Every structure is written in C-alpha cells, then in structure tokens.
Amino acid sequence: MSILKTNNLTKHYGSRTAVKALNLKIEAGQVFGLLGPNGSGKTTTLGMVLGVTNPSSGDYEWFDQPGSAESRRKIGAILETPSFYPYLSAVDNLKAVAQIKGVPNDAIDKVLKTVELADRKHDKFQTYSLGMKQRLAIASALLSDPEVLILDEPTNGLDPAGIVEIRDIILSIADTGKTIILASHLLSEVQKVCSHFGILKEGQLLHQGSIHDIEGEKVTIEVGATDM
Ligand code: ATP
C-alpha cells in the first residue's frame, strides 16, 4: 500500500511556481526525507497534502484514497510550533490537546515517554528549552496514534545536543512502524535518519529513491548545486 502519492501536484502563487508537477511516492514504514533548500517548496507541498493549502492543479492520495479530511485523520503533523499554554505543565497542555482532538487521556504518559519528557511532565511549559518544546509538539502530534507523522524542519534552531535528541526520537518512533515524512534543508540530517528521500529544487523533484542512492555521485552533485 502506498502511504502518499502525489499526481502532478502544482502550486502557483501569482506568477511564482512554488511546486511544479510533483510526483512523490511514499510507502508504508519509510522515513522519507523531503530535502531541499529554503524556498524549494517543502512547506507548500506538506501544506497541500495536509489540506491547508489548495493545489493549483494535480491531486494526491493518502492510503490509496483521494485526499480528503477522512484520509488525513490518520496523520499527525507539525508544520509550525504549536502554541501551548505557558503556565500549564506538559501533562495539562496535552490534556487540552487530547480534549480538542477527542482522544482519551490514556495516551499522554506513553507519548511523553516516547519524547523523553516523562520526568519533566509536571514542569510548566514556559520552563522548557526549545528542544523540549519541540519534543512536546511531537508528543502532541502522536496523541491520536497516527499512522504517519509529518515533521517540518524539527531541529531548526536547536543546539547540537537538542538535534541529536530529536533524531533519536524520530528513529525510535520509526521503529514502532509509523511512516515518517521529514522536511529538511540538511543533507546530513536526512542521511542520519531517513530510509528514503526526495530532493526538491525550485519546486521540482530532482530525484527520489532509497537513502543509499544519496551517496551516488549524480545526487551529490545535484544536492551540492542547491547550496544547502
Ligand atoms: P522554507 O524552509 O524556507 O519554508 P520551503 O522549501 O518550505 O522553504 P516554501 O515555504 O514551500 O519552501 O516556499 C516555496 C516558494 O513559494 C518560495 O519561493 C516562497 O517564497 C513561495 N511562497 C510560499 N508561500 C507563499 C505564499 N503564501 N504567498 C506567496 N508565495 C509563497
């Protein structure tokens, strides 16, 4: 079963083409790195398949079904850092999210453990470091036990230790069998965590394949040319 398939997905903003005739194919269990420099169309692509940005043309399928609110229900996504209540603890913030999503509170302890915040769960959100905030965002996206987790530049702004923590968490989530889509401008990040990748440049997919291909000379040259 394919998890996500886009069919000539295209987005124009006025005369600017942000995403051009994109044909992505992501299979179950992959950790898929959508790799490209800033402005290459990663966020626009994710916005379209998540139903928050209207495509100009083309379409997409989740789980071999035409993209719809129903098909997107099995997806957990963080496109931008969600807002949490600064004066509430991580647990209480997740209780609020659980209520909005209509999921039981039972999952809260499990997701906090997954993102390694169990021992800080009663601390107020405002005392959290940027890395901890990002991990809480991942916990929040996992609350509904989605089949697919989408992360847009999850290590942006983090220090080296915070980056390693997020990478380890992504790998441990992948181990549970979830499909992960990770947008990143960092080749090294994609190489460390992804099983598959696609390279976007100026809205076009230059290459898509297994992570082993990335070491191929052709791909290296293309990535180098994008100045990531
Ligand atoms: P970044 O990591 O900087 O967000 P990206 O690869 O995610 O980059 P997009 O944000 O998808 O790229 O942007 C792709 C192109 O579309 C860019 O040229 C951007 O300026 C343009 N763009 C994105 N959103 C809009 C918008 N709402 N209106 C006009 N142009 C936009």
PDB file of C-alpha atoms and ligand atoms in Angstrom:
ATOM      1  CA  MET A   1       0.000   0.000   0.000  1.00  0.00           C
ATOM      2  CA  SER A   2       1.273   3.440  -0.788  1.00  0.00           C
ATOM      3  CA  ILE A   3       1.022   5.938   2.046  1.00  0.00           C
ATOM      4  CA  LEU A   4       1.186   9.111  -0.009  1.00  0.00           C
ATOM      5  CA  LYS A   5       1.157   9.593  -3.744  1.00  0.00           C
ATOM      6  CA  THR A   6       1.032  12.973  -5.420  1.00  0.00           C
ATOM      7  CA  ASN A   7      -0.035  13.275  -9.047  1.00  0.00           C
ATOM      8  CA  ASN A   8       1.429  16.308 -10.821  1.00  0.00           C
ATOM      9  CA  LEU A   9       0.758  18.353  -7.699  1.00  0.00           C
ATOM     10  CA  THR A  10       1.339  22.023  -8.511  1.00  0.00           C
ATOM     11  CA  LYS A  11       1.055  25.313  -6.658  1.00  0.00           C
ATOM     12  CA  HIS A  12       1.374  28.767  -8.161  1.00  0.00           C
ATOM     13  CA  TYR A  13       1.456  31.926  -6.085  1.00  0.00           C
ATOM     14  CA  GLY A  14       0.677  34.592  -8.672  1.00  0.00           C
ATOM     15  CA  SER A  15       3.359  34.230 -11.319  1.00  0.00           C
ATOM     16  CA  ARG A  16       5.644  32.249  -8.978  1.00  0.00           C
ATOM     17  CA  THR A  17       5.521  28.459  -9.156  1.00  0.00           C
ATOM     18  CA  ALA A  18       6.245  27.110  -5.662  1.00  0.00           C
ATOM     19  CA  VAL A  19       5.659  23.429  -6.539  1.00  0.00           C
ATOM     20  CA  LYS A  20       5.688  22.077 -10.069  1.00  0.00           C
ATOM     21  CA  ALA A  21       4.110  18.806 -11.241  1.00  0.00           C
ATOM     22  CA  LEU A  22       5.262  16.873  -8.203  1.00  0.00           C
ATOM     23  CA  ASN A  23       5.030  13.079  -8.326  1.00  0.00           C
ATOM     24  CA  LEU A  24       6.060  11.796  -4.923  1.00  0.00           C
ATOM     25  CA  LYS A  25       5.519   8.245  -3.748  1.00  0.00           C
ATOM     26  CA  ILE A  26       5.954   7.286  -0.125  1.00  0.00           C
ATOM     27  CA  GLU A  27       5.486   3.714   1.066  1.00  0.00           C
ATOM     28  CA  ALA A  28       4.481   2.309   4.458  1.00  0.00           C
ATOM     29  CA  GLY A  29       7.258   2.228   7.047  1.00  0.00           C
ATOM     30  CA  GLN A  30       9.558   4.638   5.241  1.00  0.00           C
ATOM     31  CA  VAL A  31      11.274   7.533   6.957  1.00  0.00           C
ATOM     32  CA  PHE A  32      11.069   9.846   3.995  1.00  0.00           C
ATOM     33  CA  GLY A  33      13.267  12.933   3.861  1.00  0.00           C
ATOM     34  CA  LEU A  34      11.928  15.760   1.733  1.00  0.00           C
ATOM     35  CA  LEU A  35      15.194  17.528   1.168  1.00  0.00           C
ATOM     36  CA  GLY A  36      15.636  20.966  -0.345  1.00  0.00           C
ATOM     37  CA  PRO A  37      16.990  24.420   0.376  1.00  0.00           C
ATOM     38  CA  ASN A  38      14.825  27.212   1.796  1.00  0.00           C
ATOM     39  CA  GLY A  39      12.153  28.230  -0.658  1.00  0.00           C
ATOM     40  CA  SER A  40      12.272  24.968  -2.636  1.00  0.00           C
ATOM     41  CA  GLY A  41       8.623  24.171  -1.886  1.00  0.00           C
ATOM     42  CA  LYS A  42       8.770  21.728   1.033  1.00  0.00           C
ATOM     43  CA  THR A  43       6.289  23.529   3.274  1.00  0.00           C
ATOM     44  CA  THR A  44       3.955  24.253   0.353  1.00  0.00           C
ATOM     45  CA  THR A  45       3.990  20.549  -0.549  1.00  0.00           C
ATOM     46  CA  LEU A  46       3.211  19.476   3.003  1.00  0.00           C
ATOM     47  CA  GLY A  47       0.508  22.148   3.258  1.00  0.00           C
ATOM     48  CA  MET A  48      -1.207  20.783   0.151  1.00  0.00           C
ATOM     49  CA  VAL A  49      -1.215  17.136   1.217  1.00  0.00           C
ATOM     50  CA  LEU A  50      -2.454  18.177   4.663  1.00  0.00           C
ATOM     51  CA  GLY A  51      -5.355  20.116   3.182  1.00  0.00           C
ATOM     52  CA  VAL A  52      -4.254  23.540   4.449  1.00  0.00           C
ATOM     53  CA  THR A  53      -3.042  24.856   1.066  1.00  0.00           C
ATOM     54  CA  ASN A  54      -5.154  24.490  -2.069  1.00  0.00           C
ATOM     55  CA  PRO A  55      -3.280  22.970  -5.010  1.00  0.00           C
ATOM     56  CA  SER A  56      -3.420  24.946  -8.267  1.00  0.00           C
ATOM     57  CA  SER A  57      -3.579  21.647 -10.138  1.00  0.00           C
ATOM     58  CA  GLY A  58      -2.878  17.974  -9.645  1.00  0.00           C
ATOM     59  CA  ASP A  59      -4.007  15.866  -6.718  1.00  0.00           C
ATOM     60  CA  TYR A  60      -2.831  13.399  -4.108  1.00  0.00           C
ATOM     61  CA  GLU A  61      -3.829  10.161  -2.442  1.00  0.00           C
ATOM     62  CA  TRP A  62      -3.360   9.055   1.141  1.00  0.00           C
ATOM     63  CA  PHE A  63      -3.548   5.294   1.666  1.00  0.00           C
ATOM     64  CA  ASP A  64      -4.612   4.857  -1.988  1.00  0.00           C
ATOM     65  CA  GLN A  65      -7.672   7.044  -1.395  1.00  0.00           C
ATOM     66  CA  PRO A  66      -8.228  10.531  -2.839  1.00  0.00           C
ATOM     67  CA  GLY A  67      -7.011  13.173  -0.357  1.00  0.00           C
ATOM     68  CA  SER A  68      -9.828  14.144   1.999  1.00  0.00           C
ATOM     69  CA  ALA A  69     -10.361  15.136   5.615  1.00  0.00           C
ATOM     70  CA  GLU A  70     -11.216  11.495   6.300  1.00  0.00           C
ATOM     71  CA  SER A  71      -7.984  10.138   4.759  1.00  0.00           C
ATOM     72  CA  ARG A  72      -5.957  12.755   6.651  1.00  0.00           C
ATOM     73  CA  ARG A  73      -7.287  11.612  10.019  1.00  0.00           C
ATOM     74  CA  LYS A  74      -4.501   9.039  10.317  1.00  0.00           C
ATOM     75  CA  ILE A  75      -1.815  11.706  10.031  1.00  0.00           C
ATOM     76  CA  GLY A  76      -0.099  13.626  12.792  1.00  0.00           C
ATOM     77  CA  ALA A  77       1.692  16.749  11.618  1.00  0.00           C
ATOM     78  CA  ILE A  78       3.678  19.639  12.963  1.00  0.00           C
ATOM     79  CA  LEU A  79       4.021  22.314  10.317  1.00  0.00           C
ATOM     80  CA  GLU A  80       4.838  25.066  12.774  1.00  0.00           C
ATOM     81  CA  THR A  81       5.463  25.018  16.504  1.00  0.00           C
ATOM     82  CA  PRO A  82       2.012  24.655  18.052  1.00  0.00           C
ATOM     83  CA  SER A  83       1.007  27.043  20.784  1.00  0.00           C
ATOM     84  CA  PHE A  84       0.935  25.598  24.267  1.00  0.00           C
ATOM     85  CA  TYR A  85      -0.190  27.326  27.456  1.00  0.00           C
ATOM     86  CA  PRO A  86       2.972  28.727  29.105  1.00  0.00           C
ATOM     87  CA  TYR A  87       1.673  28.430  32.683  1.00  0.00           C
ATOM     88  CA  LEU A  88       0.445  24.860  32.318  1.00  0.00           C
ATOM     89  CA  SER A  89       2.536  21.726  32.699  1.00  0.00           C
ATOM     90  CA  ALA A  90       3.279  19.422  29.759  1.00  0.00           C
ATOM     91  CA  VAL A  91       0.663  16.966  31.039  1.00  0.00           C
ATOM     92  CA  ASP A  92      -2.007  19.626  31.344  1.00  0.00           C
ATOM     93  CA  ASN A  93      -1.172  21.009  27.914  1.00  0.00           C
ATOM     94  CA  LEU A  94      -1.524  17.535  26.422  1.00  0.00           C
ATOM     95  CA  LYS A  95      -4.833  17.053  28.252  1.00  0.00           C
ATOM     96  CA  ALA A  96      -6.066  20.188  26.500  1.00  0.00           C
ATOM     97  CA  VAL A  97      -4.869  18.849  23.131  1.00  0.00           C
ATOM     98  CA  ALA A  98      -6.445  15.437  23.825  1.00  0.00           C
ATOM     99  CA  GLN A  99      -9.758  17.109  24.533  1.00  0.00           C
ATOM    100  CA  ILE A 100      -9.639  19.117  21.292  1.00  0.00           C
ATOM    101  CA  LYS A 101      -8.713  16.019  19.297  1.00  0.00           C
ATOM    102  CA  GLY A 102     -11.320  13.907  21.062  1.00  0.00           C
ATOM    103  CA  VAL A 103      -8.818  11.290  22.181  1.00  0.00           C
ATOM    104  CA  PRO A 104      -8.634   9.788  25.689  1.00  0.00           C
ATOM    105  CA  ASN A 105      -6.028  10.931  28.202  1.00  0.00           C
ATOM    106  CA  ASP A 106      -4.616   7.384  28.483  1.00  0.00           C
ATOM    107  CA  ALA A 107      -2.093   8.037  25.736  1.00  0.00           C
ATOM    108  CA  ILE A 108      -0.482  11.040  27.436  1.00  0.00           C
ATOM    109  CA  ASP A 109       2.045   9.165  29.586  1.00  0.00           C
ATOM    110  CA  LYS A 110       3.059   6.969  26.680  1.00  0.00           C
ATOM    111  CA  VAL A 111       3.736   9.853  24.279  1.00  0.00           C
ATOM    112  CA  LEU A 112       5.627  11.803  26.946  1.00  0.00           C
ATOM    113  CA  LYS A 113       7.823   8.765  27.433  1.00  0.00           C
ATOM    114  CA  THR A 114       8.382   8.468  23.683  1.00  0.00           C
ATOM    115  CA  VAL A 115       9.699  12.033  23.537  1.00  0.00           C
ATOM    116  CA  GLU A 116      11.693  11.591  26.766  1.00  0.00           C
ATOM    117  CA  LEU A 117       9.784  14.175  28.766  1.00  0.00           C
ATOM    118  CA  ALA A 118       8.276  11.807  31.354  1.00  0.00           C
ATOM    119  CA  ASP A 119      10.489  13.116  34.150  1.00  0.00           C
ATOM    120  CA  ARG A 120       9.657  16.750  33.339  1.00  0.00           C
ATOM    121  CA  LYS A 121       5.964  16.288  32.681  1.00  0.00           C
ATOM    122  CA  HIS A 122       4.800  18.374  35.635  1.00  0.00           C
ATOM    123  CA  ASP A 123       7.046  21.331  34.796  1.00  0.00           C
ATOM    124  CA  LYS A 124       5.440  24.380  33.286  1.00  0.00           C
ATOM    125  CA  PHE A 125       5.793  24.730  29.529  1.00  0.00           C
ATOM    126  CA  GLN A 126       7.457  28.131  29.937  1.00  0.00           C
ATOM    127  CA  THR A 127      10.402  26.498  31.731  1.00  0.00           C
ATOM    128  CA  TYR A 128      11.086  24.205  28.775  1.00  0.00           C
ATOM    129  CA  SER A 129      14.069  24.617  26.437  1.00  0.00           C
ATOM    130  CA  LEU A 130      13.414  24.956  22.714  1.00  0.00           C
ATOM    131  CA  GLY A 131      14.281  21.284  22.231  1.00  0.00           C
ATOM    132  CA  MET A 132      11.833  20.236  24.946  1.00  0.00           C
ATOM    133  CA  LYS A 133       9.124  22.406  23.383  1.00  0.00           C
ATOM    134  CA  GLN A 134       9.750  20.747  20.055  1.00  0.00           C
ATOM    135  CA  ARG A 135       9.571  17.310  21.688  1.00  0.00           C
ATOM    136  CA  LEU A 136       6.272  18.248  23.336  1.00  0.00           C
ATOM    137  CA  ALA A 137       4.990  19.246  19.890  1.00  0.00           C
ATOM    138  CA  ILE A 138       5.919  15.765  18.633  1.00  0.00           C
ATOM    139  CA  ALA A 139       4.158  14.222  21.648  1.00  0.00           C
ATOM    140  CA  SER A 140       1.082  16.245  20.816  1.00  0.00           C
ATOM    141  CA  ALA A 141       1.112  15.019  17.195  1.00  0.00           C
ATOM    142  CA  LEU A 142       1.437  11.414  18.451  1.00  0.00           C
ATOM    143  CA  LEU A 143      -1.540  11.636  20.821  1.00  0.00           C
ATOM    144  CA  SER A 144      -4.024  10.276  18.317  1.00  0.00           C
ATOM    145  CA  ASP A 145      -1.630   7.407  17.447  1.00  0.00           C
ATOM    146  CA  PRO A 146      -1.354   8.439  13.774  1.00  0.00           C
ATOM    147  CA  GLU A 147      -0.026   6.067  11.128  1.00  0.00           C
ATOM    148  CA  VAL A 148       2.010   8.871   9.611  1.00  0.00           C
ATOM    149  CA  LEU A 149       3.992  11.592  11.350  1.00  0.00           C
ATOM    150  CA  ILE A 150       4.974  14.709   9.398  1.00  0.00           C
ATOM    151  CA  LEU A 151       7.704  16.984  10.719  1.00  0.00           C
ATOM    152  CA  ASP A 152       8.800  20.224   9.037  1.00  0.00           C
ATOM    153  CA  GLU A 153      12.375  21.171   9.949  1.00  0.00           C
ATOM    154  CA  PRO A 154      12.065  19.767  13.504  1.00  0.00           C
ATOM    155  CA  THR A 155      15.646  20.607  14.508  1.00  0.00           C
ATOM    156  CA  ASN A 156      15.632  24.229  13.371  1.00  0.00           C
ATOM    157  CA  GLY A 157      17.227  26.488  15.955  1.00  0.00           C
ATOM    158  CA  LEU A 158      18.283  23.644  18.263  1.00  0.00           C
ATOM    159  CA  ASP A 159      21.746  23.214  19.755  1.00  0.00           C
ATOM    160  CA  PRO A 160      23.733  20.079  18.810  1.00  0.00           C
ATOM    161  CA  ALA A 161      22.512  18.085  21.832  1.00  0.00           C
ATOM    162  CA  GLY A 162      18.895  19.017  21.087  1.00  0.00           C
ATOM    163  CA  ILE A 163      19.353  17.965  17.463  1.00  0.00           C
ATOM    164  CA  VAL A 164      20.666  14.536  18.475  1.00  0.00           C
ATOM    165  CA  GLU A 165      17.734  14.067  20.889  1.00  0.00           C
ATOM    166  CA  ILE A 166      15.179  14.820  18.179  1.00  0.00           C
ATOM    167  CA  ARG A 167      16.942  12.490  15.727  1.00  0.00           C
ATOM    168  CA  ASP A 168      16.957   9.661  18.273  1.00  0.00           C
ATOM    169  CA  ILE A 169      13.270  10.212  18.956  1.00  0.00           C
ATOM    170  CA  ILE A 170      12.446  10.154  15.234  1.00  0.00           C
ATOM    171  CA  LEU A 171      14.314   6.859  14.906  1.00  0.00           C
ATOM    172  CA  SER A 172      12.532   5.343  17.902  1.00  0.00           C
ATOM    173  CA  ILE A 173       9.136   6.399  16.502  1.00  0.00           C
ATOM    174  CA  ALA A 174      10.090   4.868  13.144  1.00  0.00           C
ATOM    175  CA  ASP A 175      10.915   1.635  14.992  1.00  0.00           C
ATOM    176  CA  THR A 176       7.272   1.410  16.075  1.00  0.00           C
ATOM    177  CA  GLY A 177       6.315   1.058  12.405  1.00  0.00           C
ATOM    178  CA  LYS A 178       4.988   4.540  11.747  1.00  0.00           C
ATOM    179  CA  THR A 179       5.753   6.206   8.450  1.00  0.00           C
ATOM    180  CA  ILE A 180       7.571   9.499   8.902  1.00  0.00           C
ATOM    181  CA  ILE A 181       7.886  12.382   6.482  1.00  0.00           C
ATOM    182  CA  LEU A 182      10.625  14.801   7.426  1.00  0.00           C
ATOM    183  CA  ALA A 183      11.176  18.076   5.577  1.00  0.00           C
ATOM    184  CA  SER A 184      14.713  19.325   5.960  1.00  0.00           C
ATOM    185  CA  HIS A 185      17.296  21.519   4.269  1.00  0.00           C
ATOM    186  CA  LEU A 186      20.083  19.483   5.885  1.00  0.00           C
ATOM    187  CA  LEU A 187      21.568  16.668   3.842  1.00  0.00           C
ATOM    188  CA  SER A 188      23.367  15.315   6.936  1.00  0.00           C
ATOM    189  CA  GLU A 189      20.099  15.130   8.863  1.00  0.00           C
ATOM    190  CA  VAL A 190      18.317  13.240   6.112  1.00  0.00           C
ATOM    191  CA  GLN A 191      21.270  10.868   5.766  1.00  0.00           C
ATOM    192  CA  LYS A 192      21.239  10.134   9.508  1.00  0.00           C
ATOM    193  CA  VAL A 193      17.561   9.368   9.962  1.00  0.00           C
ATOM    194  CA  CYS A 194      15.883   8.648   6.633  1.00  0.00           C
ATOM    195  CA  SER A 195      15.438   5.417   4.713  1.00  0.00           C
ATOM    196  CA  HIS A 196      14.238   7.221   1.574  1.00  0.00           C
ATOM    197  CA  PHE A 197      14.418  10.732   0.271  1.00  0.00           C
ATOM    198  CA  GLY A 198      13.310  13.125  -2.428  1.00  0.00           C
ATOM    199  CA  ILE A 199      15.175  16.242  -3.475  1.00  0.00           C
ATOM    200  CA  LEU A 200      13.201  19.371  -4.213  1.00  0.00           C
ATOM    201  CA  LYS A 201      14.754  22.225  -6.092  1.00  0.00           C
ATOM    202  CA  GLU A 202      12.744  25.259  -7.150  1.00  0.00           C
ATOM    203  CA  GLY A 203       9.554  23.278  -6.694  1.00  0.00           C
ATOM    204  CA  GLN A 204      10.637  20.321  -8.791  1.00  0.00           C
ATOM    205  CA  LEU A 205      11.523  16.823  -7.683  1.00  0.00           C
ATOM    206  CA  LEU A 206      15.066  16.177  -8.903  1.00  0.00           C
ATOM    207  CA  HIS A 207      15.432  12.680  -7.550  1.00  0.00           C
ATOM    208  CA  GLN A 208      13.592  10.224  -5.357  1.00  0.00           C
ATOM    209  CA  GLY A 209      14.872   6.941  -4.017  1.00  0.00           C
ATOM    210  CA  SER A 210      16.476   4.913  -1.286  1.00  0.00           C
ATOM    211  CA  ILE A 211      18.902   6.704   1.015  1.00  0.00           C
ATOM    212  CA  HIS A 212      21.714   4.559  -0.405  1.00  0.00           C
ATOM    213  CA  ASP A 213      21.327   6.445  -3.717  1.00  0.00           C
ATOM    214  CA  ILE A 214      22.171   9.683  -1.998  1.00  0.00           C
ATOM    215  CA  GLU A 215      25.799   8.732  -1.989  1.00  0.00           C
ATOM    216  CA  GLY A 216      25.607   8.336  -5.757  1.00  0.00           C
ATOM    217  CA  GLU A 217      27.684  10.925  -7.489  1.00  0.00           C
ATOM    218  CA  LYS A 218      24.800  12.306  -9.508  1.00  0.00           C
ATOM    219  CA  VAL A 219      22.701  13.061  -6.457  1.00  0.00           C
ATOM    220  CA  THR A 220      25.622  14.553  -4.543  1.00  0.00           C
ATOM    221  CA  ILE A 221      26.278  16.964  -7.366  1.00  0.00           C
ATOM    222  CA  GLU A 222      22.633  17.933  -7.550  1.00  0.00           C
ATOM    223  CA  VAL A 223      22.402  18.473  -3.797  1.00  0.00           C
ATOM    224  CA  GLY A 224      25.599  20.498  -3.876  1.00  0.00           C
ATOM    225  CA  ALA A 225      24.147  22.655  -6.601  1.00  0.00           C
ATOM    226  CA  THR A 226      21.181  23.536  -4.428  1.00  0.00           C
ATOM    227  CA  ASP A 227      23.524  25.162  -1.905  1.00  0.00           C
ATOM    228  CA  MET A 228      22.021  23.547   1.190  1.00  0.00           C
TER     229      MET A 228
HETATM  230  P1  ATP B   1      11.361  27.130   3.903  1.00  0.00           P
HETATM  231  O1  ATP B   1      12.137  26.054   4.543  1.00  0.00           O
HETATM  232  O2  ATP B   1      12.072  28.448   3.822  1.00  0.00           O
HETATM  233  O3  ATP B   1       9.932  27.260   4.396  1.00  0.00           O
HETATM  234  P2  ATP B   1      10.357  25.617   1.709  1.00  0.00           P
HETATM  235  O4  ATP B   1      11.207  24.698   0.946  1.00  0.00           O
HETATM  236  O5  ATP B   1       9.433  25.043   2.724  1.00  0.00           O
HETATM  237  O6  ATP B   1      11.261  26.707   2.369  1.00  0.00           O
HETATM  238  P3  ATP B   1       8.104  27.035   0.701  1.00  0.00           P
HETATM  239  O7  ATP B   1       7.893  27.724   2.001  1.00  0.00           O
HETATM  240  O8  ATP B   1       7.147  25.981   0.316  1.00  0.00           O
HETATM  241  O9  ATP B   1       9.562  26.447   0.628  1.00  0.00           O
HETATM  242  O10 ATP B   1       8.144  28.144  -0.434  1.00  0.00           O
HETATM  243  C1  ATP B   1       8.277  27.844  -1.813  1.00  0.00           C
HETATM  244  C2  ATP B   1       8.158  29.135  -2.615  1.00  0.00           C
HETATM  245  O11 ATP B   1       6.823  29.625  -2.549  1.00  0.00           O
HETATM  246  C3  ATP B   1       9.050  30.242  -2.107  1.00  0.00           C
HETATM  247  O12 ATP B   1       9.535  30.953  -3.215  1.00  0.00           O
HETATM  248  C4  ATP B   1       8.126  31.102  -1.302  1.00  0.00           C
HETATM  249  O13 ATP B   1       8.555  32.443  -1.310  1.00  0.00           O
HETATM  250  C5  ATP B   1       6.797  30.932  -2.032  1.00  0.00           C
HETATM  251  N1  ATP B   1       5.651  31.035  -1.133  1.00  0.00           N
HETATM  252  C6  ATP B   1       5.368  30.214  -0.092  1.00  0.00           C
HETATM  253  N2  ATP B   1       4.218  30.569   0.496  1.00  0.00           N
HETATM  254  C7  ATP B   1       3.761  31.654  -0.165  1.00  0.00           C
HETATM  255  C8  ATP B   1       2.613  32.497  -0.050  1.00  0.00           C
HETATM  256  N3  ATP B   1       1.674  32.271   0.907  1.00  0.00           N
HETATM  257  N4  ATP B   1       2.476  33.507  -0.919  1.00  0.00           N
HETATM  258  C9  ATP B   1       3.380  33.719  -1.888  1.00  0.00           C
HETATM  259  N5  ATP B   1       4.487  32.971  -2.070  1.00  0.00           N
HETATM  260  C10 ATP B   1       4.676  31.953  -1.219  1.00  0.00           C
END
